């Protein structure tokens, strides 16, 4: 497994009533689900309101499943579709990575570009764009020649 972009995580805490850094290191739970598709679930919670004394790290999964009443904080580097063996999209054919989660997702494009594909339409996202994804069927399609890096916060949701 070749992992080239491992995010750094800084965690703050309290000691004797004073704030301090309790962790500053590269994350260790980075996985490559498909060649070049890197996912690291940076942090998770399992309750709302959040218990700040608890540390909860989870196994990276291709399709996220946050704990009930919890959240994921996810780093994703998405390679070009051609590097994943995904052919150019054919009209009226679903993207092979189409999926749906029962989450409210806040997604920020940090670098590169990719398409957000929905059942009825798609849109090109570029660096700095923000997506509020509300439990819809969707896929990410990188039709460029460079990886796209996104950060996502996924919150357990109900319909």
Short mmCIF file of C-alpha atoms in Angstrom, two decimals:
data_model
loop_
_atom_site.label_atom_id
_atom_site.label_comp_id
_atom_site.label_asym_id
_atom_site.label_seq_id
_atom_site.Cartn_x
_atom_site.Cartn_y
_atom_site.Cartn_z
CA UNK A 1 0.00 0.00 0.00
CA UNK A 2 1.45 3.34 -1.08
CA UNK A 3 0.12 6.19 1.01
CA UNK A 4 1.50 9.57 0.07
CA UNK A 5 -0.71 12.12 1.82
CA UNK A 6 -1.11 11.35 5.51
CA UNK A 7 -2.85 14.11 7.48
CA UNK A 8 -1.49 15.49 10.74
CA UNK A 9 -3.87 15.57 13.72
CA UNK A 10 -3.52 18.00 16.64
CA UNK A 11 -5.74 17.29 19.65
CA UNK A 12 -6.16 19.80 22.47
CA UNK A 13 -7.11 19.08 26.07
CA UNK A 14 -6.96 20.37 29.61
CA UNK A 15 -4.50 19.80 32.43
CA UNK A 16 -4.95 21.56 35.76
CA UNK A 17 -7.57 23.79 34.12
CA UNK A 18 -5.14 24.97 31.40
CA UNK A 19 -5.37 24.19 27.71
CA UNK A 20 -2.58 22.26 26.05
CA UNK A 21 -1.80 20.01 23.10
CA UNK A 22 -2.27 16.38 24.10
CA UNK A 23 -1.40 14.94 20.68
CA UNK A 24 0.44 16.24 17.61
CA UNK A 25 1.29 13.57 15.04
CA UNK A 26 0.46 12.09 11.67
CA UNK A 27 -2.64 9.92 11.89
CA UNK A 28 -2.11 6.19 11.83
CA UNK A 29 -5.52 5.07 10.59
CA UNK A 30 -5.12 5.82 6.89
CA UNK A 31 -6.31 3.20 4.46
CA UNK A 32 -6.30 2.81 0.72
CA UNK A 33 -9.63 1.24 -0.27
CA UNK A 34 -8.94 1.44 -4.00
CA UNK A 35 -5.60 2.37 -5.61
CA UNK A 36 -5.01 6.02 -4.68
CA UNK A 37 -8.33 6.43 -2.79
CA UNK A 38 -7.11 7.38 0.68
CA UNK A 39 -9.49 7.66 3.61
CA UNK A 40 -8.69 8.60 7.17
CA UNK A 41 -11.46 8.96 9.72
CA UNK A 42 -9.65 11.56 11.82
CA UNK A 43 -12.05 11.56 14.78
CA UNK A 44 -15.47 10.31 15.78
CA UNK A 45 -18.01 10.89 18.52
CA UNK A 46 -20.75 8.59 19.79
CA UNK A 47 -23.07 11.00 21.56
CA UNK A 48 -24.56 14.48 21.45
CA UNK A 49 -23.66 16.52 23.32
CA UNK A 50 -20.13 15.22 22.89
CA UNK A 51 -18.25 13.81 25.89
CA UNK A 52 -14.95 15.73 25.71
CA UNK A 53 -13.20 13.22 27.98
CA UNK A 54 -13.67 10.41 25.46
CA UNK A 55 -11.42 9.59 22.51
CA UNK A 56 -13.12 7.56 19.82
CA UNK A 57 -11.25 6.45 16.72
CA UNK A 58 -12.82 4.08 14.26
CA UNK A 59 -11.79 1.81 11.42
CA UNK A 60 -11.82 3.52 8.04
CA UNK A 61 -14.59 2.29 5.79
CA UNK A 62 -15.27 3.02 2.14
CA UNK A 63 -18.88 3.98 2.93
CA UNK A 64 -19.07 5.73 6.32
CA UNK A 65 -21.42 4.67 9.08
CA UNK A 66 -21.13 7.08 12.03
CA UNK A 67 -22.12 5.87 15.47
CA UNK A 68 -25.77 6.55 16.34
CA UNK A 69 -26.05 10.14 17.59
CA UNK A 70 -22.38 10.54 16.68
CA UNK A 71 -20.11 11.94 14.01
CA UNK A 72 -17.10 11.29 11.77
CA UNK A 73 -14.40 13.73 10.79
CA UNK A 74 -13.00 12.36 7.54
CA UNK A 75 -10.05 13.17 5.26
CA UNK A 76 -10.33 11.81 1.71
CA UNK A 77 -7.93 11.96 -1.24
CA UNK A 78 -9.78 10.91 -4.39
CA UNK A 79 -7.65 9.91 -7.38
CA UNK A 80 -8.75 10.45 -10.99
CA UNK A 81 -11.49 8.03 -12.11
CA UNK A 82 -9.16 6.62 -14.79
CA UNK A 83 -6.66 5.61 -12.07
CA UNK A 84 -9.45 3.64 -10.36
CA UNK A 85 -10.40 1.91 -13.62
CA UNK A 86 -13.68 3.82 -13.85
CA UNK A 87 -14.52 4.49 -17.52
CA UNK A 88 -15.89 7.81 -18.74
CA UNK A 89 -19.51 8.18 -17.73
CA UNK A 90 -22.11 6.95 -20.18
CA UNK A 91 -25.46 8.76 -20.29
CA UNK A 92 -28.16 7.17 -18.09
CA UNK A 93 -25.67 4.84 -16.36
CA UNK A 94 -25.01 5.11 -12.62
CA UNK A 95 -21.49 5.86 -11.39
CA UNK A 96 -20.04 2.64 -9.87
CA UNK A 97 -19.27 4.41 -6.57
CA UNK A 98 -22.84 5.74 -6.11
CA UNK A 99 -23.91 5.36 -2.46
CA UNK A 100 -26.24 6.75 0.19
CA UNK A 101 -25.71 7.33 3.90
CA UNK A 102 -28.09 8.40 6.67
CA UNK A 103 -25.93 11.41 7.50
CA UNK A 104 -25.74 15.17 7.22
CA UNK A 105 -22.33 15.86 5.64
CA UNK A 106 -20.35 19.11 5.59
CA UNK A 107 -17.72 18.76 2.86
CA UNK A 108 -14.95 21.21 1.95
CA UNK A 109 -12.83 20.81 -1.18
CA UNK A 110 -9.24 21.54 -0.11
CA UNK A 111 -7.50 20.97 -3.45
CA UNK A 112 -8.26 19.78 -6.94
CA UNK A 113 -11.68 19.34 -8.43
CA UNK A 114 -14.33 16.67 -8.79
CA UNK A 115 -17.95 16.21 -9.75
CA UNK A 116 -20.71 15.64 -7.23
CA UNK A 117 -23.11 13.26 -8.99
CA UNK A 118 -26.72 12.94 -7.83
CA UNK A 119 -29.62 10.93 -9.27
CA UNK A 120 -30.85 13.78 -11.47
CA UNK A 121 -27.85 16.08 -11.96
CA UNK A 122 -24.20 16.77 -11.27
CA UNK A 123 -22.01 19.79 -10.55
CA UNK A 124 -18.28 20.49 -10.75
CA UNK A 125 -16.68 21.30 -7.38
CA UNK A 126 -13.42 23.24 -7.12
CA UNK A 127 -11.02 24.20 -4.34
CA UNK A 128 -12.85 26.13 -1.62
CA UNK A 129 -16.33 24.87 -2.52
CA UNK A 130 -18.52 23.59 0.32
CA UNK A 131 -21.21 20.93 0.02
CA UNK A 132 -24.03 20.30 2.48
CA UNK A 133 -25.01 16.71 1.63
CA UNK A 134 -28.31 15.71 3.24
CA UNK A 135 -28.60 11.92 3.06
CA UNK A 136 -28.88 11.74 -0.73
CA UNK A 137 -27.71 9.11 -3.18
CA UNK A 138 -24.42 10.45 -4.54
CA UNK A 139 -20.98 9.72 -5.96
CA UNK A 140 -17.71 11.60 -6.40
CA UNK A 141 -16.20 11.56 -9.90
CA UNK A 142 -12.69 12.91 -10.45
CA UNK A 143 -12.37 13.50 -14.19
CA UNK A 144 -9.14 15.49 -13.87
CA UNK A 145 -5.54 14.26 -13.91
CA UNK A 146 -4.84 15.17 -10.25
CA UNK A 147 -6.14 13.86 -6.90
CA UNK A 148 -8.84 15.87 -5.14
CA UNK A 149 -8.59 16.29 -1.35
CA UNK A 150 -11.70 16.90 0.72
CA UNK A 151 -12.50 17.16 4.40
CA UNK A 152 -15.89 15.93 5.56
CA UNK A 153 -17.80 16.07 8.82
CA UNK A 154 -20.57 13.47 8.84
CA UNK A 155 -23.31 13.65 11.45
CA UNK A 156 -25.74 10.83 12.21
CA UNK A 157 -29.18 11.91 10.99
CA UNK A 158 -32.83 10.81 10.84
CA UNK A 159 -35.41 11.27 8.10
#
